[in-house]
XYZ file of C-alpha atoms in Angstrom:
785
model
C 0.290 0.111 -0.126
C 3.224 1.844 0.271
C 2.179 3.265 -3.015
C -1.023 4.615 -2.889
C 0.558 6.639 0.457
C 1.857 8.596 -1.875
C -0.405 9.110 -4.449
C -2.722 10.836 -1.859
C -0.152 13.198 -1.031
C 0.288 13.784 -3.930
C -3.400 13.907 -4.392
C -3.074 16.235 -1.435
C -0.874 18.484 -2.413
C -2.423 19.298 -5.743
C -6.050 19.661 -4.009
C -4.034 22.065 -2.090
C -2.797 24.785 -5.031
C 1.060 23.175 -4.611
C 0.273 22.229 -8.338
C 4.432 19.715 -8.786
C 6.533 21.289 -10.829
C 8.609 18.408 -12.309
C 10.892 20.841 -14.652
C 12.868 23.690 -12.356
C 15.769 23.665 -13.020
C 18.348 23.587 -9.425
C 17.799 26.314 -8.012
C 22.976 25.504 -7.288
C 23.373 24.121 -11.767
C 25.435 27.105 -13.214
C 23.800 25.990 -15.809
C 21.557 28.603 -17.986
C 17.753 27.623 -17.660
C 16.639 26.201 -20.870
C 12.543 26.975 -21.450
C 10.797 23.671 -22.750
C 9.171 25.198 -25.473
C 8.474 28.799 -26.319
C 5.103 28.957 -25.075
C 5.973 27.998 -21.736
C 8.378 29.950 -20.685
C 8.378 29.175 -16.914
C 9.070 26.211 -17.487
C 12.739 24.652 -17.528
C 14.112 21.248 -19.189
C 15.613 19.377 -15.747
C 18.966 17.521 -17.672
C 20.259 17.677 -13.856
C 17.249 14.743 -12.473
C 18.178 12.958 -15.678
C 21.524 12.878 -15.365
C 21.176 12.009 -11.546
C 18.162 9.367 -12.037
C 20.508 7.687 -14.428
C 23.641 7.665 -12.461
C 21.628 5.841 -9.723
C 20.222 3.310 -11.679
C 23.573 2.402 -13.978
C 24.597 2.183 -10.345
C 22.179 -0.431 -9.157
C 22.545 -2.697 -12.357
C 25.809 -1.844 -13.093
C 25.137 -2.593 -16.714
C 25.599 0.126 -19.845
C 22.547 1.535 -20.487
C 20.035 1.286 -23.568
C 18.677 5.693 -24.634
C 15.489 4.095 -23.832
C 16.878 2.466 -20.814
C 18.581 6.154 -19.514
C 15.619 8.443 -21.039
C 12.618 5.702 -18.987
C 14.592 5.277 -16.359
C 15.248 8.917 -16.076
C 11.984 10.351 -14.710
C 11.673 7.679 -12.599
C 10.011 8.838 -9.605
C 11.585 6.838 -7.426
C 15.627 5.940 -8.759
C 16.955 4.756 -5.515
C 13.840 1.765 -5.150
C 11.754 0.804 -7.753
C 11.998 -2.081 -9.474
C 13.048 -2.590 -12.242
C 13.040 -5.517 -14.521
C 13.112 -5.065 -18.804
C 9.327 -7.238 -19.702
C 8.201 -7.632 -16.431
C 7.863 -4.843 -14.011
C 5.825 -2.406 -13.497
C 7.544 1.677 -13.368
C 6.562 4.792 -11.368
C 7.043 7.554 -13.965
C 6.689 11.159 -13.704
C 6.501 12.290 -17.994
C 7.529 16.263 -18.526
C 4.215 16.659 -20.472
C 0.501 16.120 -21.737
C -0.918 16.211 -25.517
C -4.201 15.799 -26.613
C -5.550 15.560 -30.368
C -9.605 16.720 -29.770
C -11.252 13.994 -30.433
C -9.287 12.223 -27.494
C -8.873 15.013 -25.301
C -12.625 15.831 -24.783
C -13.377 12.343 -22.871
C -9.332 13.189 -20.936
C -10.794 16.452 -19.651
C -13.941 14.863 -19.120
C -13.065 12.294 -16.956
C -9.941 15.417 -15.335
C -13.240 17.208 -14.968
C -15.092 13.954 -13.125
C -11.311 13.534 -10.433
C -11.917 17.483 -9.194
C -8.321 18.497 -9.316
C -8.116 22.558 -9.836
C -5.136 22.694 -13.233
C -2.917 20.464 -14.814
C 0.046 19.055 -13.045
C 2.413 19.181 -15.439
C 2.358 21.038 -19.332
C -0.522 19.939 -21.635
C -1.847 20.283 -24.976
C -5.214 20.360 -27.076
C -4.200 19.932 -30.089
C -7.622 20.674 -33.169
C -6.724 17.775 -35.985
C -9.139 15.018 -35.904
C -12.359 17.057 -36.405
C -11.908 17.981 -39.760
C -13.184 16.511 -42.679
C -12.087 16.374 -46.111
C -14.146 17.877 -48.792
C -14.328 20.581 -50.811
C -10.514 21.702 -50.178
C -8.178 23.295 -47.374
C -10.358 27.135 -46.661
C -13.602 25.597 -47.359
C -13.173 22.551 -45.087
C -11.828 23.973 -42.926
C -14.292 26.869 -42.335
C -17.250 23.985 -41.885
C -15.153 21.633 -39.960
C -15.639 24.898 -36.921
C -19.387 25.386 -37.742
C -20.270 21.279 -37.417
C -17.942 20.940 -34.642
C -18.414 25.214 -32.753
C -19.752 23.231 -29.669
C -16.352 20.683 -29.194
C -13.935 23.267 -29.938
C -15.341 25.288 -27.358
C -15.723 22.705 -24.676
C -11.949 22.558 -25.665
C -10.834 25.697 -25.417
C -13.011 26.690 -21.893
C -11.619 24.035 -20.554
C -8.658 23.830 -21.139
C -8.355 27.428 -19.764
C -10.191 26.443 -16.830
C -7.442 23.945 -15.959
C -4.008 25.663 -17.207
C -4.634 23.630 -20.915
C -2.889 25.026 -23.973
C -5.013 25.379 -26.684
C -4.316 24.471 -30.107
C -6.892 25.831 -32.768
C -8.601 24.326 -35.585
C -6.243 24.701 -38.852
C -3.542 24.455 -36.893
C -1.770 21.128 -37.881
C -1.732 17.705 -36.913
C -0.966 17.233 -33.244
C 2.613 14.823 -34.093
C 3.918 17.673 -36.228
C 3.412 20.331 -33.848
C 5.168 18.721 -31.040
C 7.911 18.239 -33.980
C 7.913 21.634 -33.864
C 7.648 22.831 -30.927
C 7.030 20.651 -27.803
C 9.875 17.035 -28.542
C 13.415 17.591 -27.453
C 16.714 15.521 -26.342
C 14.997 13.158 -23.180
C 11.899 14.460 -22.526
C 9.105 11.568 -22.030
C 5.785 13.229 -23.121
C 3.170 10.939 -22.892
C -0.289 12.276 -25.478
C -3.113 10.516 -26.130
C -2.522 9.688 -29.916
C -1.026 5.960 -31.420
C 1.258 7.818 -32.211
C 2.571 9.981 -29.943
C 6.073 8.469 -30.736
C 6.295 10.587 -34.223
C 9.073 12.412 -31.764
C 10.883 10.021 -31.237
C 12.099 11.440 -33.701
C 13.842 14.618 -31.460
C 15.410 11.509 -29.482
C 12.595 11.871 -26.485
C 10.320 8.832 -25.634
C 6.761 10.067 -26.607
C 4.060 7.454 -25.626
C 0.655 6.627 -26.857
C -1.793 5.997 -24.185
C -5.063 6.425 -23.448
C -7.564 9.581 -21.892
C -7.083 8.312 -18.433
C -3.545 7.375 -18.861
C -3.676 11.145 -19.918
C -5.265 11.959 -16.570
C -3.107 10.468 -14.178
C 0.080 13.043 -15.078
C -2.438 16.028 -15.815
C -2.979 15.366 -12.101
C 0.465 14.459 -10.505
C -0.140 11.119 -10.155
C 2.912 8.435 -11.362
C 2.210 6.951 -14.005
C 2.279 3.033 -14.938
C 4.331 1.713 -18.074
C 5.905 -2.151 -17.497
C 8.795 -2.002 -18.339
C 9.620 -2.043 -21.950
C 12.201 -5.002 -23.480
C 14.703 -3.207 -25.579
C 15.350 -3.870 -29.513
C 17.756 -2.625 -31.691
C 17.813 -1.903 -34.675
C 20.603 -1.677 -36.316
C 21.372 0.431 -39.532
C 24.190 0.511 -41.817
C 25.044 2.271 -45.515
C 23.089 4.954 -46.301
C 20.010 5.757 -48.561
C 19.890 7.551 -51.521
C 18.383 7.131 -54.941
C 13.925 6.910 -54.553
C 14.574 4.870 -51.210
C 13.225 6.748 -48.339
C 13.156 6.951 -44.429
C 9.348 5.568 -44.757
C 11.215 2.647 -47.000
C 12.535 1.705 -43.062
C 9.907 1.350 -41.706
C 7.681 -0.512 -44.367
C 10.626 -2.766 -43.857
C 11.203 -3.584 -39.937
C 6.852 -3.517 -40.187
C 7.714 -6.129 -42.667
C 9.847 -8.356 -40.471
C 8.968 -8.064 -37.169
C 4.366 -7.964 -38.093
C 1.671 -5.580 -35.911
C 3.109 -6.864 -32.643
C 6.627 -8.247 -33.259
C 7.002 -4.794 -31.155
C 4.352 -5.083 -28.487
C 5.708 -4.823 -25.009
C 9.910 -3.233 -26.348
C 11.210 0.239 -27.791
C 12.299 0.636 -30.613
C 15.839 1.885 -30.880
C 17.582 2.795 -33.681
C 21.560 2.954 -34.461
C 23.982 2.951 -36.144
C 26.169 5.100 -38.757
C 23.225 5.061 -40.984
C 21.342 7.327 -39.275
C 23.569 10.514 -39.656
C 21.873 9.673 -43.084
C 18.379 10.701 -42.148
C 16.635 14.024 -42.342
C 15.108 14.465 -38.523
C 12.126 14.715 -39.576
C 12.427 11.080 -42.031
C 13.698 10.192 -38.489
C 10.006 11.265 -36.964
C 8.743 8.699 -40.182
C 10.410 5.879 -38.438
C 9.067 6.383 -35.402
C 5.138 7.342 -35.586
C 4.615 4.815 -37.562
C 6.695 2.134 -34.938
C 2.712 2.291 -33.733
C 1.805 -0.105 -36.370
C 4.351 -2.839 -34.895
C 2.537 -2.368 -31.817
C 6.154 -0.968 -30.129
C 5.542 0.993 -26.622
C 7.666 4.090 -28.533
C 10.963 4.171 -30.777
C 13.273 6.641 -30.261
C 17.258 7.432 -32.426
C 19.915 9.001 -30.076
C 20.649 12.810 -30.148
C 23.063 14.129 -33.202
C 23.627 16.547 -35.405
C 20.341 16.017 -37.949
C 18.109 17.195 -34.670
C 20.105 19.952 -33.540
C 19.422 21.400 -37.568
C 16.343 21.412 -37.328
C 15.709 22.145 -33.172
C 17.990 25.550 -34.475
C 15.728 25.860 -37.787
C 12.965 26.012 -35.255
C 13.997 28.331 -33.342
C 15.261 26.304 -30.619
C 18.974 26.731 -31.087
C 19.797 26.901 -26.821
C 17.423 23.811 -26.268
C 20.208 22.115 -28.882
C 23.443 23.612 -26.921
C 21.938 22.603 -23.729
C 21.844 18.667 -24.792
C 24.940 19.273 -26.277
C 25.986 19.646 -23.113
C 24.362 16.343 -21.455
C 24.703 14.380 -24.822
C 26.007 11.685 -23.375
C 22.923 10.888 -21.738
C 20.791 11.112 -25.309
C 22.732 8.538 -26.879
C 23.433 4.563 -25.980
C 25.833 3.520 -23.756
C 28.699 1.035 -25.953
C 28.589 -2.387 -24.607
C 25.002 -2.231 -23.927
C 22.142 -4.464 -24.496
C 19.119 -5.428 -26.618
C 16.600 -8.000 -26.516
C 16.748 -8.548 -30.151
C 18.618 -6.854 -33.158
C 17.787 -6.037 -36.434
C 20.659 -5.388 -39.031
C 19.162 -2.890 -42.112
C 21.791 -1.844 -45.137
C 21.223 1.804 -46.067
C 22.477 1.188 -49.197
C 21.030 -2.014 -50.116
C 16.937 -0.616 -49.017
C 14.348 -0.733 -51.784
C 11.292 1.988 -52.307
C 8.707 -0.378 -50.396
C 4.795 -0.642 -50.187
C 2.832 -2.580 -47.776
C -0.460 -4.135 -48.235
C -3.710 -3.504 -48.445
C -5.207 -4.304 -45.585
C -2.663 -4.680 -42.909
C 0.284 -2.510 -42.552
C 2.614 -5.049 -42.635
C 2.711 -7.108 -45.352
C 5.602 -5.320 -47.102
C 6.036 -5.786 -51.146
C 9.347 -3.891 -53.240
C 7.696 -1.087 -55.413
C 9.797 -3.746 -58.075
C 6.939 -5.933 -57.326
C 4.080 -4.999 -56.456
C 2.414 -4.588 -59.848
C 3.332 -8.744 -60.030
C 1.695 -9.085 -57.083
C -1.292 -7.296 -57.688
C -2.996 -9.017 -60.767
C -1.838 -12.237 -58.989
C -3.219 -11.411 -55.986
C -6.358 -9.601 -57.626
C -6.024 -6.383 -56.245
C -7.303 -3.469 -59.013
C -4.096 -1.765 -60.108
C -5.413 0.956 -61.562
C -4.934 3.785 -58.469
C -7.787 5.963 -57.971
C -6.899 7.466 -55.466
C -2.700 8.783 -54.426
C -3.297 10.910 -51.069
C 0.227 12.491 -49.506
C 0.659 14.145 -46.037
C -0.670 13.104 -43.067
C 1.060 12.628 -39.083
C 3.294 10.197 -40.257
C 5.576 12.505 -44.158
C 4.063 15.958 -44.178
C 7.245 17.907 -43.663
C 9.113 20.025 -45.456
C 11.638 17.682 -47.432
C 8.574 15.262 -47.674
C 6.353 18.172 -50.141
C 9.669 18.919 -51.395
C 10.562 15.106 -52.664
C 7.349 15.054 -54.033
C 7.224 17.992 -55.392
C 10.073 17.369 -57.592
C 8.305 13.720 -59.269
C 5.613 16.504 -59.978
C 7.861 19.154 -61.989
C 9.245 16.239 -63.993
C 6.212 15.330 -64.718
C 5.108 19.115 -65.196
C 8.383 19.669 -67.344
C 6.674 17.198 -69.423
C 3.297 17.553 -70.531
C 1.958 15.436 -67.879
C -0.943 15.505 -65.219
C -1.874 12.959 -62.109
C -3.403 9.908 -64.237
C -5.075 9.171 -60.001
C -6.940 11.650 -58.250
C -4.389 13.631 -55.767
C -4.363 15.240 -52.813
C -2.290 17.158 -50.448
C -2.557 17.224 -46.094
C 0.033 20.357 -45.220
C 1.229 18.309 -41.495
C 1.013 22.173 -39.824
C -0.168 25.583 -40.465
C 4.533 25.836 -40.286
C 4.800 23.772 -43.095
C 1.824 25.083 -45.381
C 2.726 28.615 -45.450
C 6.313 27.446 -46.118
C 5.469 25.023 -49.009
C 3.074 27.756 -50.291
C 5.887 30.726 -50.179
C 8.458 28.142 -51.537
C 6.569 27.141 -54.268
C 5.730 23.785 -53.478
C 2.301 23.640 -53.576
C 1.564 25.712 -56.855
C 4.065 22.874 -58.187
C 1.799 19.548 -56.324
C -1.765 21.707 -57.667
C -0.348 22.565 -60.984
C 0.105 18.327 -61.861
C -3.737 17.773 -60.006
C -3.777 17.866 -56.670
C -6.312 19.228 -54.379
C -4.156 20.365 -50.872
C -6.761 19.786 -47.511
C -6.566 21.258 -45.029
C -4.142 20.938 -42.048
C -5.444 18.257 -39.844
C -5.483 13.909 -40.026
C -8.388 14.101 -43.050
C -8.153 10.591 -45.049
C -5.886 9.165 -42.855
C -8.703 8.502 -39.710
C -11.470 8.786 -42.012
C -12.400 12.572 -42.487
C -13.568 11.816 -46.055
C -16.148 12.643 -47.808
C -15.300 10.375 -50.496
C -17.807 11.180 -53.679
C -16.013 9.022 -56.917
C -16.547 5.589 -55.857
C -19.764 3.604 -54.429
C -19.531 1.654 -51.583
C -18.706 -1.734 -51.802
C -16.943 -0.563 -55.166
C -13.083 -2.483 -55.613
C -10.102 -0.204 -55.901
C -7.089 0.499 -54.707
C -5.318 4.251 -53.268
C -1.994 4.765 -52.231
C -1.247 6.878 -49.363
C 1.871 7.659 -47.298
C 0.103 7.511 -44.445
C 0.166 4.707 -41.652
C -2.441 2.275 -41.763
C -4.710 0.841 -44.288
C -7.473 -1.167 -42.235
C -10.240 -2.364 -43.711
C -12.223 0.499 -43.804
C -10.270 3.010 -42.704
C -9.521 5.699 -45.193
C -13.260 5.911 -46.797
C -15.165 4.041 -44.385
C -16.017 1.275 -48.228
C -14.760 -2.402 -47.200
C -13.591 -2.768 -50.848
C -11.333 -0.466 -50.739
C -7.616 -1.711 -51.074
C -5.096 1.504 -49.416
C -1.408 0.588 -49.781
C 1.025 2.471 -47.313
C 4.568 4.147 -49.279
C 6.335 6.863 -49.071
C 5.246 10.470 -50.373
C 7.052 10.454 -53.864
C 6.404 6.907 -54.445
C 2.993 7.935 -54.339
C 4.078 10.935 -55.504
C 4.552 8.805 -59.241
C 2.682 6.020 -59.014
C -0.391 8.910 -58.392
C 1.089 10.487 -62.017
C 1.413 6.821 -64.303
C -2.142 5.976 -62.343
C -1.032 2.462 -62.238
C 0.672 0.539 -59.034
C 2.426 -1.187 -62.527
C 4.761 1.287 -63.208
C 8.333 0.964 -61.038
C 10.058 4.848 -61.092
C 12.869 2.981 -60.431
C 12.979 1.482 -63.489
C 10.404 2.926 -66.169
C 9.251 5.307 -68.583
C 6.785 7.982 -68.917
C 5.215 9.146 -72.185
C 5.555 12.954 -72.260
C 2.660 15.102 -74.530
C 5.043 15.114 -76.780
C 5.498 11.889 -77.774
C 8.786 10.827 -75.977
C 9.169 8.262 -73.581
C 10.957 9.800 -69.993
C 12.371 8.601 -66.889
C 11.598 9.972 -63.810
C 14.880 10.760 -61.044
C 15.055 10.046 -58.238
C 13.481 12.921 -55.857
C 16.388 15.337 -54.072
C 14.983 18.197 -52.479
C 15.965 20.349 -49.354
C 15.306 18.748 -45.180
C 14.530 21.937 -43.940
C 13.561 25.920 -45.959
C 17.204 27.121 -46.710
C 15.138 30.655 -45.033
C 13.430 30.598 -42.255
C 9.649 28.783 -41.542
C 6.927 30.752 -42.128
C 4.879 30.386 -39.180
C 1.902 31.584 -41.026
C -1.440 31.956 -39.083
C -1.339 32.561 -35.004
C -3.017 29.811 -33.951
C -2.072 29.083 -30.019
C -4.503 30.103 -27.264
C -2.627 30.531 -24.300
C -3.890 29.428 -20.417
C -4.813 32.075 -18.156
C -2.798 31.795 -15.242
C -5.928 31.975 -13.427
C -8.626 29.787 -15.425
C -10.733 29.470 -12.177
C -13.632 31.422 -12.869
C -13.397 30.209 -16.618
C -17.320 28.762 -17.077
C -17.255 25.475 -19.292
C -20.392 24.558 -20.475
C -21.878 21.175 -21.212
C -25.255 20.683 -22.112
C -27.501 18.373 -20.366
C -29.768 17.636 -23.711
C -26.231 17.110 -25.725
C -25.637 15.042 -29.102
C -21.983 15.088 -28.885
C -21.206 16.712 -25.109
C -21.816 14.429 -22.240
C -20.590 14.361 -18.194
C -19.568 11.718 -16.609
C -20.954 9.124 -13.646
C -19.143 6.631 -11.803
C -19.147 3.118 -13.252
C -20.641 0.306 -10.411
C -17.510 -0.646 -8.047
C -17.283 -4.765 -8.113
C -19.385 -6.188 -5.183
C -16.811 -8.224 -4.354
C -17.776 -11.933 -6.229
C -17.518 -13.839 -8.866
C -18.105 -12.874 -12.339
C -20.765 -16.281 -13.019
C -22.898 -17.241 -15.881
C -21.180 -14.243 -18.408
C -22.978 -14.052 -21.733
C -20.823 -13.894 -24.645
C -21.908 -10.852 -26.480
C -19.853 -11.845 -29.621
C -16.756 -13.766 -30.484
C -14.542 -12.726 -32.406
C -13.029 -13.776 -35.959
C -9.355 -13.163 -36.780
C -8.565 -8.884 -36.653
C -10.351 -6.727 -34.323
C -8.527 -3.160 -33.803
C -10.001 -0.848 -32.552
C -11.486 0.930 -35.729
C -13.710 -2.509 -35.334
C -13.936 -1.866 -32.074
C -15.015 2.314 -32.065
C -15.589 3.218 -35.543
C -13.524 6.769 -36.378
C -15.005 8.091 -39.502
C -18.278 10.186 -38.989
C -18.379 8.498 -35.652
C -15.714 11.441 -34.141
C -18.337 13.698 -33.203
C -19.752 11.838 -30.917
C -15.594 11.192 -29.280
C -17.461 13.298 -26.126
C -21.257 11.065 -25.892
C -20.698 7.795 -24.110
C -24.000 7.223 -24.679
C -24.016 7.645 -28.429
C -20.851 6.638 -29.239
C -21.872 3.356 -28.045
C -23.499 2.444 -30.393
C -20.748 1.736 -32.692
C -19.050 -0.490 -30.419
C -17.535 -3.446 -32.566
C -19.823 -3.205 -35.687
C -16.652 -3.971 -37.843
C -15.481 -7.007 -36.194
C -16.497 -10.150 -37.755
C -18.647 -12.856 -35.250
C -17.204 -16.380 -35.383
C -21.128 -17.252 -35.496
C -21.125 -16.375 -39.035
C -18.680 -14.664 -40.693
C -20.627 -11.548 -40.641
C -20.160 -7.625 -39.412
C -22.460 -5.932 -36.564
C -24.648 -9.438 -36.448
C -24.706 -11.775 -33.420
C -27.345 -13.652 -31.616
C -29.149 -12.518 -28.548
C -28.645 -15.243 -26.235
C -31.707 -14.879 -24.173
C -34.163 -13.939 -27.553
C -32.263 -16.011 -30.271
C -32.434 -13.272 -32.476
C -30.154 -12.404 -34.636
C -29.443 -7.778 -34.159
C -26.286 -5.823 -34.075
C -23.818 -6.489 -31.929
C -24.452 -2.902 -29.663
C -28.280 -3.644 -29.908
C -27.749 -7.215 -27.892
C -25.674 -5.011 -25.108
C -28.283 -2.277 -24.198
C -30.417 -5.358 -24.583
C -28.057 -7.826 -22.093
C -27.507 -4.135 -19.347
C -31.356 -4.112 -19.154
C -31.475 -7.923 -17.916
C -29.194 -7.338 -15.561
C -27.123 -9.785 -17.871
C -23.217 -9.149 -17.892
C -20.930 -10.701 -20.669
C -17.667 -11.116 -22.117
C -16.104 -10.855 -25.723
C -13.860 -13.327 -26.956
C -10.906 -12.463 -28.900
C -8.378 -13.746 -31.201
C -4.482 -12.519 -31.279
C -3.279 -8.578 -30.657
C -6.721 -7.465 -29.391
C -7.219 -3.295 -29.824
C -4.246 -3.100 -31.650
C -4.499 0.604 -33.718
C -4.875 3.436 -32.436
C -4.596 4.681 -29.021
C -8.679 5.015 -28.519
C -10.029 4.588 -25.396
C -13.367 4.856 -26.305
C -12.734 1.291 -27.458
C -12.600 -0.004 -23.436
C -15.273 2.954 -22.291
C -17.773 1.334 -24.242
C -18.616 -2.268 -23.723
C -17.914 -1.514 -20.116
C -20.378 1.896 -20.052
C -22.623 -1.178 -22.380
C -22.137 -4.026 -19.442
C -19.099 -5.729 -20.099
C -17.729 -6.933 -18.399
C -14.497 -9.267 -19.966
C -12.570 -9.584 -22.444
C -10.825 -12.749 -23.136
C -8.251 -13.208 -25.967
C -4.403 -14.918 -27.100
C -3.198 -11.691 -26.889
C -3.417 -8.116 -26.559
C -2.060 -4.912 -28.418
C -1.226 -3.221 -25.554
C -3.004 0.459 -25.310
C -5.680 -1.437 -25.581
C -4.940 -3.491 -22.457
C -4.030 -0.942 -20.284
C -7.328 1.070 -21.285
C -9.405 -2.095 -20.234
C -8.004 -1.552 -16.798
C -8.510 1.528 -17.181
C -12.093 1.546 -17.324
C -12.414 -1.363 -14.700
C -12.786 -4.384 -16.801
C -10.368 -7.778 -16.916
C -8.665 -8.074 -20.198
C -7.647 -11.911 -19.721
C -5.430 -14.004 -21.782
C -5.646 -17.765 -23.049
C -3.160 -19.325 -20.693
C -3.257 -21.889 -24.239
C -4.231 -20.251 -27.064
C -5.952 -23.310 -28.498
C -8.580 -22.771 -25.493
C -9.928 -20.228 -27.998
C -11.678 -22.810 -30.334
C -13.360 -24.543 -26.704
C -15.674 -21.297 -25.955
C -18.860 -21.507 -28.002
C -20.816 -18.113 -28.942
C -23.942 -20.401 -27.314
C -21.833 -20.676 -23.823
C -22.145 -18.984 -21.050
C -18.696 -18.456 -18.830
C -17.811 -17.598 -15.183
C -15.032 -16.299 -13.949
C -13.493 -17.703 -10.447
C -11.125 -16.638 -8.148
C -11.419 -13.272 -7.827
C -11.805 -12.863 -3.651
C -8.305 -14.307 -4.786
C -7.518 -11.981 -7.066
C -3.583 -11.391 -7.654
C -0.381 -10.164 -9.253
C 0.498 -13.563 -10.878
C -1.742 -16.096 -10.494
C -4.137 -17.568 -12.621
C -8.203 -17.627 -12.929
C -10.206 -19.841 -13.778
C -12.879 -19.790 -16.611
C -16.070 -22.790 -15.896
C -17.189 -22.728 -19.508
C -21.066 -24.122 -19.436
C -22.358 -25.539 -23.092
C -26.036 -25.530 -23.311
C -25.726 -29.294 -23.187
C -25.082 -28.669 -19.444
C -21.588 -30.553 -19.504
C -18.630 -28.090 -17.818
C -14.879 -27.579 -18.497
C -12.566 -25.385 -17.193
C -9.288 -23.187 -18.350
C -7.233 -21.115 -16.759
C -6.439 -17.366 -17.561
C -3.474 -15.649 -17.311
C -3.363 -11.557 -16.959
C -0.645 -8.871 -16.138
C -2.335 -6.836 -13.221
C -0.521 -5.785 -10.689
C -1.575 -4.342 -7.527
C -2.774 -1.023 -7.922
C -4.937 -2.567 -10.997
C -6.053 -4.785 -9.599
C -7.687 -1.848 -7.120
C -9.409 0.277 -10.438
C -10.472 -2.919 -11.544
C -12.249 -3.605 -7.186
C -13.131 0.660 -7.719
C -14.699 0.028 -10.663
C -12.195 2.026 -12.339
C -8.974 3.856 -12.482
C -10.744 6.992 -12.028
C -12.954 5.827 -8.621
C -9.895 4.666 -6.929
C -8.234 8.094 -7.753
C -11.500 9.446 -6.393
C -11.728 7.355 -3.458
C -8.118 8.621 -2.400
C -8.519 11.862 -2.684
C -11.347 11.587 -0.867
C -9.152 10.419 2.212
C -6.665 12.799 2.004
C -8.795 15.617 2.334
């Protein structure tokens, strides 16, 4: 119980108005204080504390440390006493800051409001990037989004002002690009309510995607728990050149590790090849590490990062990082749990897909593979941008390809869209002519937002159910993700390859070897693109889109209408009754891949992210029911009628019947969205049993008082049938490392018992017993006051 004494003390301190600060450099330090960002001039980088913690841990472990370990252990709440074993123990950490995108920030802020605390304890920001639908083009789409989402934007802006959270208005850009430009720095620990938060690893930070409840812990000044990650080393040799790009590194790694190969691990890139990659290129690689299930990804501090920091107005941070560089690179002789080696000089351009980001193909092979598999080879739309590939360098390389086509009188045969990553990138590529070149070749410049990457795409060129192919520079390509059409074959590649393929209009085109025909009838070959990694002039910041939180927001009013269809204040979940979970019905036994998109779809459902009851109407509507092979069609065990999953869950809840979900491998992969955990809890679910879980989703389920359990023997998945009843017994003796029993009751009266494993520690068991992590926080808050 000792950790919870510390927790109670933290809450008591926050409630007394003494918001804790973890960033102020020691008074006796002779080094200059350097602000974490221009937007928080009084919040300082604390490398001295990082150094002190690293030295304590190094002495305890008596071995060289990886870079990941240095930064993670450098943020330990108690480095002298914390038990440390990679892949096993839970660490209690003090992250430096929090970032939230608007779709997840709604629920995160609603949970923070429920905590009763007056102000966030660490620097935090909200970024409006998810609710802008791509339809007509940048300015029109932005105006439309501001009108449609006014209620939500007002809630986020006023909640930010009241609780001390910075607010980036719609049109500012994508959260991860803004973090790279303003907030990430070597050695930072940042958590964000989006799975692609690891983008910040391109600047040498440990940036981790989480659910909103985890963010609330950090904003409340409570030590944040993370299972001690393993470390997978990726050694890079050689040098990128020609058509090969940073995107090809992660596409290759995804093909090696698959969508779950990085689960529970940090991917740490090292080796001489690192220096051939730009800072924003490193960010691209780290960003898409989310697609292999990694906790995060990181590169060591180097001259490319220093150059980027200087160009984004943070030369003072680079100078300070230089002084502490020994702590921002791995120790010589450090050991990794696994090592992958990639020779960049031999790396070929890749394209991954369709339907999964780990199905890797060299671009030279994709045309033949597509014909063999029956995938459409004609490309309907090419899309560049997204949080993964929307840097100045990305846009420059794409423009270099487009410029060659224009010189021969060609435009894109496919539709072509461009998404700038931030207002700064948009303004700069407009000034430097890249945007106009991309328009001239047939492109449509969209708003500075996520757009089609997350399903915010009002696509008109096909009908739903029409088989077609698109190519993107995005990160995910799950079924229906971009346009809600399950027959869209989406492929992921670099922006320059997307541009070349869009000009050719077919997957059968290999820009390294194939020729195009100009309007003069002459054949020509595209030259490998070359572009500046950073603008020769300074970045053009564009419009000012940031709202500072006031020094005192106590008088700020946050309005949530009781009749709103988009926002809903939260009611606490019910507390565990102290009994075993007996005779639960099975809502659905899922067949195959079940991502958070399957569990809680995005696209048109994004508008309900602040209203738990309304968004629960999308619960598991994309998951395939093993009983009939259909989506959103399950048997109601009480009526024997088939119907939609959410309706069936609501019926069970109305009848007071608890239910469970049975899942397959890597259940909950993909987005960090905690709605995929909130919805089953809200509709009466108590247990999710799978072969394995994705990291973020497993934690999100625990936070909301659900039991995520795994089969001790994965073959036991086949023993459970949708018509069975399940009982979880032994909950009175629920303890870390102790399996639970599951009694399966078949309709014919027979029974069998299987064993289920879990990864709960003591505090997480208390979350379950209290009904949720937020309930437990409030219990402690009441005791401390």
